[in-house]
Coordinates of N, CA and C in Angstrom, one line a residue:
X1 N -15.6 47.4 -68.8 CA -16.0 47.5 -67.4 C -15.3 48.6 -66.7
X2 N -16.2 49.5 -66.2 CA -16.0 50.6 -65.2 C -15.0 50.4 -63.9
X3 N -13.9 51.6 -63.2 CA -13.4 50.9 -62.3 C -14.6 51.0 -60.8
X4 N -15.8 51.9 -61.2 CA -16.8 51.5 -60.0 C -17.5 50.3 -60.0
X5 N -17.0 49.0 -61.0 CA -17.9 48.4 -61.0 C -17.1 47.4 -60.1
X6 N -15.3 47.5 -60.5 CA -14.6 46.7 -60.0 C -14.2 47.2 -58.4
X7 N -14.3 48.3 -58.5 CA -14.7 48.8 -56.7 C -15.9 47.9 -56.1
X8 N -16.9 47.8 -57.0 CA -17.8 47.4 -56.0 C -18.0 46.0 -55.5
X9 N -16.9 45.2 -56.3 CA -16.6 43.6 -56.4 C -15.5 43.7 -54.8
X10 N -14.6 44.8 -55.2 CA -13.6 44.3 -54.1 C -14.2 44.6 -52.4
X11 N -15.3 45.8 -52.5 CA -15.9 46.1 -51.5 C -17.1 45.2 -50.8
X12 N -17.6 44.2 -52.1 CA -18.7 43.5 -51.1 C -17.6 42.6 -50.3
X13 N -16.9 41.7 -51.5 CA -15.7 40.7 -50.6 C -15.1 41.3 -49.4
X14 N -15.0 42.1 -49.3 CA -14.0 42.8 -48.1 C -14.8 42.6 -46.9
X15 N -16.1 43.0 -47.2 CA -17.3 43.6 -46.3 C -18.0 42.0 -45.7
X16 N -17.9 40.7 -46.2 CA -18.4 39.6 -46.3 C -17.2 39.1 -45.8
X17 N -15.6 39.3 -46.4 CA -14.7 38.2 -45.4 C -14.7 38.9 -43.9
X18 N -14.6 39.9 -43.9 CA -14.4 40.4 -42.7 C -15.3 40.4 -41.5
X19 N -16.6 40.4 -42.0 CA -17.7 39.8 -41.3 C -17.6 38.3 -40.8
X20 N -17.2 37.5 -41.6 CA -17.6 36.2 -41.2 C -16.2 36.0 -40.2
X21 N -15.0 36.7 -40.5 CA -14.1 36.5 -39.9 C -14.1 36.9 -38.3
X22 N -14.3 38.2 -38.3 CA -14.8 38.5 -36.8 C -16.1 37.5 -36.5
X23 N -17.1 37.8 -36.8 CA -18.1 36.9 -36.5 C -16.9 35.2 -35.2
X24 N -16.7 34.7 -36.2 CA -15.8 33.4 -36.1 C -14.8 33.4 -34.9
X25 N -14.3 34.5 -35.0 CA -13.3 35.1 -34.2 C -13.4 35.3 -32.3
X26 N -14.6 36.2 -32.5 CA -15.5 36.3 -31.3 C -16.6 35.2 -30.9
X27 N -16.9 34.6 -31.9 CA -18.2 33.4 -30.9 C -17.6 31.9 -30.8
X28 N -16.2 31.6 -31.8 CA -16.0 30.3 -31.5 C -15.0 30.3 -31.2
X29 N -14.5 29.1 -30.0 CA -13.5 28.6 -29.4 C -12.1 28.2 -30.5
X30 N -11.4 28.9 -29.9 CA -9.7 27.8 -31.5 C -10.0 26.2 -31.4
X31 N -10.5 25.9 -32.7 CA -10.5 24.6 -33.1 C -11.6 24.2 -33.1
X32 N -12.9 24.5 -32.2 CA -14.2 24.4 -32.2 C -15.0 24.3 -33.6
X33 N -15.9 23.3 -34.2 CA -16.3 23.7 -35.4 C -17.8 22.6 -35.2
X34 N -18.7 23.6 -36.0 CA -19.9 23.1 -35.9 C -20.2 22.5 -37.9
X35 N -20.9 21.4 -37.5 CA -21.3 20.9 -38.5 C -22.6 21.8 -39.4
X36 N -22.3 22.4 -40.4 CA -23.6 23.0 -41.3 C -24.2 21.5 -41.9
X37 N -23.5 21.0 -43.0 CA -23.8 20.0 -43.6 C -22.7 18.9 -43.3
X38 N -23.5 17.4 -44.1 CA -22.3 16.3 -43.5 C -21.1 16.2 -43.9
X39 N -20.8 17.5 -45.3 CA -19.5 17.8 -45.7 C -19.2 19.3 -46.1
X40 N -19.7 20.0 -45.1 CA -19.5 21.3 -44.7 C -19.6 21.4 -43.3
X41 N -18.1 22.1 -42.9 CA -17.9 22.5 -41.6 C -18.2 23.6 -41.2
X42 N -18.1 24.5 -40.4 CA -17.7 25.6 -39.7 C -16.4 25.6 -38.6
X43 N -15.2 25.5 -39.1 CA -14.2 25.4 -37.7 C -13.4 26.4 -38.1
X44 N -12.9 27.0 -36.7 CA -11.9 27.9 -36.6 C -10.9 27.8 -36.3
X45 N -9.8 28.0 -37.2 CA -8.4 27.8 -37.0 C -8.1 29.1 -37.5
X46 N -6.1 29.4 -37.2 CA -5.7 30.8 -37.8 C -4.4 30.2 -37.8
X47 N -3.7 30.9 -39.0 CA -2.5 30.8 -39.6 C -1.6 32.1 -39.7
X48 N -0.1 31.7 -40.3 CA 0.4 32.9 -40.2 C 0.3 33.7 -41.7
X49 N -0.5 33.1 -42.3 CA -1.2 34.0 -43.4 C -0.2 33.3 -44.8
X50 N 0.1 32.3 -44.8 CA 0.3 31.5 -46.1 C -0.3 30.4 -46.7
X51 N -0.2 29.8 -47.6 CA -0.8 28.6 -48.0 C -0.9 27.4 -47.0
X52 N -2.0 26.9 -46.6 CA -1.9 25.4 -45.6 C -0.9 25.9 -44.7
X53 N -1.0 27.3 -44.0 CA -0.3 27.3 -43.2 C 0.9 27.7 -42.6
X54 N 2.1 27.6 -43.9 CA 2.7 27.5 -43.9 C 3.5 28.7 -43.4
X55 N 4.9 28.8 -42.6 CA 5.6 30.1 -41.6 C 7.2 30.0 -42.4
X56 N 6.8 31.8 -42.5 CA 8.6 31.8 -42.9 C 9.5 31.9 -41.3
X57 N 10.6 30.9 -41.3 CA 11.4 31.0 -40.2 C 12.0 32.4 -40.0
X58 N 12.6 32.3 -38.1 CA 13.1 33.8 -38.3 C 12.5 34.6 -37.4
X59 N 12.6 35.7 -36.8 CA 12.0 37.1 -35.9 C 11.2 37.4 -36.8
X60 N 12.2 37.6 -38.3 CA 11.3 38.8 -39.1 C 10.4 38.6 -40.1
X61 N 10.6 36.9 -40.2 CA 9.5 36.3 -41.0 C 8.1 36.7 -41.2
X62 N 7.2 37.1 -40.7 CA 6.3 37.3 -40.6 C 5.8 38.6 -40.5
X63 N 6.5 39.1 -40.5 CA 6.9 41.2 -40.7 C 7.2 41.1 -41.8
X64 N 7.9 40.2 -42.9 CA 8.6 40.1 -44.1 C 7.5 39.8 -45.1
X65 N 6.9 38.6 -44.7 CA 5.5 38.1 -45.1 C 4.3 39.1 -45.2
X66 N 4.1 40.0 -44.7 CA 3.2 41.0 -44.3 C 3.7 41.9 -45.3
X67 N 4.6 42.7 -45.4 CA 5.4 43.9 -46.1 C 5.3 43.1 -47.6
X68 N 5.8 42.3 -48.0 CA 5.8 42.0 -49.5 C 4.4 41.7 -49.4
X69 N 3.6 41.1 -48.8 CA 2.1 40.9 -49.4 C 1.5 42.5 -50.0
X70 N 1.9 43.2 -49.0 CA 1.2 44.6 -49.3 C 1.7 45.2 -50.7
X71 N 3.3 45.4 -50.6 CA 4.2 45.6 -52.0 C 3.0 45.2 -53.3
X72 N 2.6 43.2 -53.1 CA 2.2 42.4 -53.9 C 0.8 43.3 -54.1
X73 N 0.1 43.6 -53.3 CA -1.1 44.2 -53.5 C -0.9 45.4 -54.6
X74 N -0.1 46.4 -53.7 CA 0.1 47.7 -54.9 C 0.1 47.1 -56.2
X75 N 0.6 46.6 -56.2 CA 1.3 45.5 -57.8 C 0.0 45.6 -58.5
X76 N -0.8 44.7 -57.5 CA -2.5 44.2 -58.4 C -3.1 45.2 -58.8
X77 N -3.4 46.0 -57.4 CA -3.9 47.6 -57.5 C -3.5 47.9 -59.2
X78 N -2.6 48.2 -59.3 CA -1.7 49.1 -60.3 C -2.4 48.4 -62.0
X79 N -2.0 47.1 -61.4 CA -2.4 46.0 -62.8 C -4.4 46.6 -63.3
X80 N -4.8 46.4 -61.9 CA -6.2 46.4 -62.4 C -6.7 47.9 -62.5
X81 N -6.3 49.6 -62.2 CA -6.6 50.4 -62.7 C -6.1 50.3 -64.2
X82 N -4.7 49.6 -64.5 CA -4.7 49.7 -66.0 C -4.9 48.8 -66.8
X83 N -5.8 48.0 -66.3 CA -6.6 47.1 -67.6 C -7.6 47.8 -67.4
X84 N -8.5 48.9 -66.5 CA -9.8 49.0 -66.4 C -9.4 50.5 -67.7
X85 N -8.4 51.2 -67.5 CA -8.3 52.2 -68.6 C -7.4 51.6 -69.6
X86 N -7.5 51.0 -70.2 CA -6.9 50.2 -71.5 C -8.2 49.5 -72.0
X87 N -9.2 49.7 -71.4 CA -10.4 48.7 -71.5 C -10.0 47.6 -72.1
X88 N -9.6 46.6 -71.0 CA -9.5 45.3 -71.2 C -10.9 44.6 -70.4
X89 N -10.5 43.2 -71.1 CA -12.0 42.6 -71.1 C -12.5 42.4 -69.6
X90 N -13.6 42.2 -69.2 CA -14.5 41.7 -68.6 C -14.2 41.0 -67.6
X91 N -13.8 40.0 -68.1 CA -13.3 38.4 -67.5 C -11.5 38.8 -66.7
X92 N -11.0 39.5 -67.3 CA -9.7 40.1 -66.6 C -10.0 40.8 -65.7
X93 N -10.4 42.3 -65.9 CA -11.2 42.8 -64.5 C -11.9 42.6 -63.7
X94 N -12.6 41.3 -63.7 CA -13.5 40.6 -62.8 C -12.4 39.8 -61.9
X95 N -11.3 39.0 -62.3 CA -10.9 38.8 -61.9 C -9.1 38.5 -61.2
X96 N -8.8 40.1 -61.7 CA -8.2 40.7 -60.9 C -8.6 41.4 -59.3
X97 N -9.6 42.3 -59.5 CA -10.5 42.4 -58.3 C -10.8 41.7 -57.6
X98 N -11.0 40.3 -57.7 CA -11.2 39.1 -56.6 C -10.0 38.7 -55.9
X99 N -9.0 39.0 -57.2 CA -7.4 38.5 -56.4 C -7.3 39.9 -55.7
X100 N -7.2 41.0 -56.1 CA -7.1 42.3 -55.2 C -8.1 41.8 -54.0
X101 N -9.4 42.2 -53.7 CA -10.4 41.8 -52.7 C -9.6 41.2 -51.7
X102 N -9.3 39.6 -52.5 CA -8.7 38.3 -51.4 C -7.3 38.8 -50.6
X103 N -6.5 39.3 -51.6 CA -5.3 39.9 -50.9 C -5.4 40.6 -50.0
X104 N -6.3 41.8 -49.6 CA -6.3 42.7 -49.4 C -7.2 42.5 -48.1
X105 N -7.9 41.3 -48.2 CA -8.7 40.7 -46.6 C -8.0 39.9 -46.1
X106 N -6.7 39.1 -46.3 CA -5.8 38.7 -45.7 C -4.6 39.7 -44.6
X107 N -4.3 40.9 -45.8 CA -3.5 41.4 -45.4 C -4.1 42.1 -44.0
X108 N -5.4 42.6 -44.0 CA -6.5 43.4 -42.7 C -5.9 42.3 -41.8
X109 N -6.2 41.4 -41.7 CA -5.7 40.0 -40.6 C -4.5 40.4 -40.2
X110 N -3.5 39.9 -40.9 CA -2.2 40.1 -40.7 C -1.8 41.7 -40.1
X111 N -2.0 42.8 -40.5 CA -2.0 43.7 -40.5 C -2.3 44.3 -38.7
X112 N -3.7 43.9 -38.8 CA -4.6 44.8 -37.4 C -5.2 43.7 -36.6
X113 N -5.0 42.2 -36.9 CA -6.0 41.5 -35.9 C -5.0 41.4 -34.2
X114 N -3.5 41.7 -35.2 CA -3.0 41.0 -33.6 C -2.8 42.3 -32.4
X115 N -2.9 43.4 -32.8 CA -3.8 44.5 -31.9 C -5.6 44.4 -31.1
X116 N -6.2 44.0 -32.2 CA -7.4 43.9 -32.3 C -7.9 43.1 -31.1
X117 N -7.3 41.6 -31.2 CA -7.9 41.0 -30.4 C -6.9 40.2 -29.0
X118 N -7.7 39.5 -28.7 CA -6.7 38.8 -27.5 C -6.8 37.3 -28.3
X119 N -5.9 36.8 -27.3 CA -5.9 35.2 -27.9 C -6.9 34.8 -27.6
X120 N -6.7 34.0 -28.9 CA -8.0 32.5 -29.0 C -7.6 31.6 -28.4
X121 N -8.3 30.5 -28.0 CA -8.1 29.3 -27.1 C -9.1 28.8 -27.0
X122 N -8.7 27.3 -26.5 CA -10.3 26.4 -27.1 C -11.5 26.7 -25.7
X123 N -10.7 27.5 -24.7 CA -11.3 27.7 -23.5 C -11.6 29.2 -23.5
X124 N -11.4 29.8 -23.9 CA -11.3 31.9 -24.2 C -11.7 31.9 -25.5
X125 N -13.2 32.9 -25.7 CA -13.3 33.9 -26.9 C -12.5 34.9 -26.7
X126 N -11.9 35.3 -27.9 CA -11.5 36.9 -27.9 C -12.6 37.5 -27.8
X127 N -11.8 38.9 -27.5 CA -13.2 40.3 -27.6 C -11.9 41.1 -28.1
X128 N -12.8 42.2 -28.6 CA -12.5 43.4 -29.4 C -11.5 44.5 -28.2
X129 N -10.3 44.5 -28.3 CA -9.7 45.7 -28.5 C -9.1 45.5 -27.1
X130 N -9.2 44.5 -26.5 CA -8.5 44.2 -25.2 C -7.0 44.7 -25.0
X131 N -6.5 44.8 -23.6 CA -5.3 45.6 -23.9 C -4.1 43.7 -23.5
X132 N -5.0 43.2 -23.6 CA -4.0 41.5 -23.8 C -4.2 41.1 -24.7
X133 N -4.1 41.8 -25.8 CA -3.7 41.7 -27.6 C -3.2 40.6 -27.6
X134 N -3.0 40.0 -28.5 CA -2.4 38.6 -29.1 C -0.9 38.7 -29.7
X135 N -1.1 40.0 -30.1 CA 0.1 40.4 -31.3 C 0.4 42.0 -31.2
X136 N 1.1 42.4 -31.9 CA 1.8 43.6 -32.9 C 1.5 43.6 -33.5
X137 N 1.3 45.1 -34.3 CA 1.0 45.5 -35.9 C 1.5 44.5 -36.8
X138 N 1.4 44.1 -37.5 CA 2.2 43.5 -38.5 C 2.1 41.8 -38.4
X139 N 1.5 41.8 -37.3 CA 1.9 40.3 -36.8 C 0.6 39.7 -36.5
X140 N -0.8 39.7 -36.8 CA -1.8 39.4 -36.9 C -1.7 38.0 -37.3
X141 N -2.9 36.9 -37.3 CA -2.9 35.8 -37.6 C -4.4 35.9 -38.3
X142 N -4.3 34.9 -40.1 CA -5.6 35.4 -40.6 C -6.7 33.9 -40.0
X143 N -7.5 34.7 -40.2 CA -8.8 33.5 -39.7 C -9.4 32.6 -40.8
X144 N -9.5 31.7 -40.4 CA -9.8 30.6 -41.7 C -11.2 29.8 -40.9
X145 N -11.7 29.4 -41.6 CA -13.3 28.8 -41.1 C -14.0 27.6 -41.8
X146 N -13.8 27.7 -42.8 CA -14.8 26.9 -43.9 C -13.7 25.5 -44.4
X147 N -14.3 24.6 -44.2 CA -14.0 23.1 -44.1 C -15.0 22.5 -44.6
X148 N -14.4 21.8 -45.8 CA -15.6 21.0 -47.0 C -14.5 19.4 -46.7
X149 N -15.0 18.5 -45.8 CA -14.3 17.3 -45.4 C -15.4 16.2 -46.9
X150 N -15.6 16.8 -47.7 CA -16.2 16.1 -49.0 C -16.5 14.2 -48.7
X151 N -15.1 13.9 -48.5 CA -15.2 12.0 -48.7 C -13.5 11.9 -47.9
X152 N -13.9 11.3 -46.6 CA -12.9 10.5 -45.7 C -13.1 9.3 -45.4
X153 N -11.5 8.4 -46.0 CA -11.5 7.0 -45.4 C -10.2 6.6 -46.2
X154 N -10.4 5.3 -46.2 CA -9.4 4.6 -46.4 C -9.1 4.4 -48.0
X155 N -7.8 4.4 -48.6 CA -8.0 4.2 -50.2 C -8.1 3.2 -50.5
X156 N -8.2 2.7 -51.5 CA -8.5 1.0 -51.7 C -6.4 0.7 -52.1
X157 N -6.3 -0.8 -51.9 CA -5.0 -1.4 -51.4 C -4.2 -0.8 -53.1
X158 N -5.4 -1.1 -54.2 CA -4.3 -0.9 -55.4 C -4.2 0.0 -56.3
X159 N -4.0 1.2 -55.4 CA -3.3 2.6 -55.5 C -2.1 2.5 -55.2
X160 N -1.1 2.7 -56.1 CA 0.6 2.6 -55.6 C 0.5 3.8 -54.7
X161 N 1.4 3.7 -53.9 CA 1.7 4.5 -52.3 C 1.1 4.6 -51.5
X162 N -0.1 5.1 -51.5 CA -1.2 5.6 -51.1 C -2.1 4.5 -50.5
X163 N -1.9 3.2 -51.7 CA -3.1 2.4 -51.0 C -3.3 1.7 -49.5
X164 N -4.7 1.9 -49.0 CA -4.6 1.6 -47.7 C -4.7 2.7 -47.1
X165 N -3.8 3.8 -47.0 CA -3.8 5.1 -46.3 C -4.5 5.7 -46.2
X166 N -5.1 6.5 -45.0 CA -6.2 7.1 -44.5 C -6.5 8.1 -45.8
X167 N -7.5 8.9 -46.6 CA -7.6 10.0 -47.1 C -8.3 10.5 -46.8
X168 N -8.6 12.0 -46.8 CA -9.6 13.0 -46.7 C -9.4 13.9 -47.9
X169 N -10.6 14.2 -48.7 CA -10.8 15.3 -49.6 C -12.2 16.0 -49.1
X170 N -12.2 17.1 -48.8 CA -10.8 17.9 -49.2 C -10.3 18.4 -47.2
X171 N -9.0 18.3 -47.8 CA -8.4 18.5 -46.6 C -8.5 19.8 -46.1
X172 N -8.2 21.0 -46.9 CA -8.1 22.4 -46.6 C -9.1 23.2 -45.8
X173 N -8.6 24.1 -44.7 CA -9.7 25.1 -44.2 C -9.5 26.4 -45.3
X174 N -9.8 27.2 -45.1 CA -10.1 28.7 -45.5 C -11.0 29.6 -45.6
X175 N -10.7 30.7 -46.0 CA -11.9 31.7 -45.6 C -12.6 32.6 -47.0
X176 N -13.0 33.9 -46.3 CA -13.8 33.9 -47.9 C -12.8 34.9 -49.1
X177 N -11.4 35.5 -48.1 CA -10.2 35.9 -49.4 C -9.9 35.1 -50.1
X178 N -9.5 33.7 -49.4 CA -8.8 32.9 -49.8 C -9.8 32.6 -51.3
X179 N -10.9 31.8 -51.1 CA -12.3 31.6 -52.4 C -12.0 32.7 -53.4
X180 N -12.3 34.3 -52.7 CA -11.9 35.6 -54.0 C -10.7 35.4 -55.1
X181 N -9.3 34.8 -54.1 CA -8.2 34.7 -54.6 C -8.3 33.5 -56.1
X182 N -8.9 32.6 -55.5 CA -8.9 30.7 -56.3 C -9.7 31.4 -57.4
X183 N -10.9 32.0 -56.9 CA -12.2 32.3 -57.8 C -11.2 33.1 -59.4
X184 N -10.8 34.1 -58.7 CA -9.6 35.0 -59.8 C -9.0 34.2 -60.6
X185 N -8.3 33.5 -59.7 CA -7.1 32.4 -60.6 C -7.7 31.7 -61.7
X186 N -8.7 31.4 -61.2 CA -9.6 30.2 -61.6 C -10.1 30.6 -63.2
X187 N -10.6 31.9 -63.6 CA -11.3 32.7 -64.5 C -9.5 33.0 -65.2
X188 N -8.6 33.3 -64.7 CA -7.5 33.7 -66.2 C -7.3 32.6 -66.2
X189 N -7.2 31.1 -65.7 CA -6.6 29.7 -66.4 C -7.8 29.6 -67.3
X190 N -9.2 29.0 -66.7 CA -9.8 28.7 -67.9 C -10.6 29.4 -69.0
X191 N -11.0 30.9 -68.0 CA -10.9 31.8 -69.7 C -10.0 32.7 -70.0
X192 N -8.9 31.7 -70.1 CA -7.4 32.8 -70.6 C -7.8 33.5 -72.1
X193 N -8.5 32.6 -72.6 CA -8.6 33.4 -73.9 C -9.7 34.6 -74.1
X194 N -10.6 34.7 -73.2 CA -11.3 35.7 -73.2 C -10.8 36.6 -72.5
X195 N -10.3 36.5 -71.5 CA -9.4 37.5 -70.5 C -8.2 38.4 -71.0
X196 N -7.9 37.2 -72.1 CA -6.8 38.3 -72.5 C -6.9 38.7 -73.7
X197 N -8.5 39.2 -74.8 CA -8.2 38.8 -75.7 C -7.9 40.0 -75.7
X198 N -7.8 40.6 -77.4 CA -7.0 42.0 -77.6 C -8.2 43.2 -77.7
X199 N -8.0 43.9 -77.4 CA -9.1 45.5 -77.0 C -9.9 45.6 -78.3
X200 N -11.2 45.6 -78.4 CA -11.6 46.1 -79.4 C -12.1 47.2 -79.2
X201 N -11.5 48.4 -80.4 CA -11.7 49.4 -80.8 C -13.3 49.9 -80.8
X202 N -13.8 51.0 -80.2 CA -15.2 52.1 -80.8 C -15.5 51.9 -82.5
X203 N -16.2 51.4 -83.0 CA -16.5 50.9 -84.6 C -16.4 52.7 -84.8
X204 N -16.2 53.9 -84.5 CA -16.0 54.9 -85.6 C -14.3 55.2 -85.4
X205 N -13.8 54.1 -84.9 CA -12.1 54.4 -84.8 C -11.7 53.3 -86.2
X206 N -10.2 53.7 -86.5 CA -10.3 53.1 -87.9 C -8.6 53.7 -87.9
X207 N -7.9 52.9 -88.5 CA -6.2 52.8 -88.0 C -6.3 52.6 -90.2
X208 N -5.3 53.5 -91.0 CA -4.9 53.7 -92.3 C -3.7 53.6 -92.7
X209 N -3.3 52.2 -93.3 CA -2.0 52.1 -93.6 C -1.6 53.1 -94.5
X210 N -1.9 53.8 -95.2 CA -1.7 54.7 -96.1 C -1.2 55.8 -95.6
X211 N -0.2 56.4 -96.2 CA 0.7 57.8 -95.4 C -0.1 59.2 -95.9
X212 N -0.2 60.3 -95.3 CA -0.8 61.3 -95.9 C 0.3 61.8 -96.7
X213 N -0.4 62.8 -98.2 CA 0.0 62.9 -99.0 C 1.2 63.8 -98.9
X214 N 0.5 64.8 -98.1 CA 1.6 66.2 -97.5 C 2.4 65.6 -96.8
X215 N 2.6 64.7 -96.3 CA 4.1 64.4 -95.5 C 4.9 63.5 -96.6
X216 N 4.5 63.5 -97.5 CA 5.7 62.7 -98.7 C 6.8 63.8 -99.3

């Protein structure tokens, strides 16, 4: 696999999260979410750019969080030009690129949204480039949207812990890095063995245990 081919993976994702994210950003209210289907949402919420949410404590937490994500990016960057010249398989540079892609439309968020825009509120759209910004460089919040509320209710009594207690699956929002990132992960667990198998050689290449004669 060519590295234009894996350019052109990380460019549609880029081009598609970042669309839907402004899109989201500008026409819906914080928290506001319209029903697509009876277990697909549309709602808008934003985080400080970790898993479910989650904030490192601190001033610099989130300037810290930002800076090692990018570091993390170089990293992938680095990884997936040299599986694409080691010609490694298919299934590896497909899905490094999706983790590159996802990383790399989170970090845009974090990076430039909290310049970008003004705050959200369930009463205020943002708009574009206001000088009552939300944030600082570095300090952007990423946009999340897509809510699959699958099957909510109660569990039955004879589940230890649990029984009785409200459940929702699936609980999670996210957006379309977040999917690029899972999508990646998802292809080296279950085709680890294709992903990583070992490089096969141009059939006129040919490796000779045998030493040449003049160097004896």
């Amino acid at each position: 696999m060519k590295l234009r081919h894996a350019a052109l993976i990380i460019i549609l994702i880029l081009v598609v999260d970042q669309f839907s994210k402004v899109y989201v950003k500008t026409n819906f209210y914080y928290g506001e979410s319209y029903n697509v289907l009876s277990w697909f949402n549309i709602t808008f919420i934003e985080n400080e750019g970790m898993a479910w949410g989650t904030k490192i404590p601190g001033e610099y937490g989130k300037l810290f969080l930002t800076l090692f994500r990018i570091l993390a990016v170089g990293g992938i960057g680095y990884w997936l030009w040299d599986s694409v010249e080691k010609g490694k398989s298919k299934f590896l540079i497909t899905a490094i690129a999706l983790i590159f892609a996802g990383a790399l439309g989170n970090i845009i968020d974090s990076v430039l949204y909290g310049v970008m825009f003004e705050e959200s509120t369930r009463y205020h759209l943002a708009t574009y480039f206001s000088e009552e910004h939300y944030g600082d460089w570095f300090h952007g919040r990423v946009v999340d949207m897509f809510e699959f509320p699958i099957w909510e209710g109660k569990l039955p009594s004879w589940i230890p812990v649990w029984g009785g207690d409200d459940f929702r699956f699936f609980n999670a929002i996210f957006n379309v890095a977040d999917f690029a990132i899972s999508v990646g992960v998802g292809i080296l667990i279950f085709f680890n063995k294709r992903a990583f198998a070992p490089v096969k050689l141009p059939p006129n290449v040919k490796f000779s245990n045998k030493l040449d004669e003049d160097t004896i």
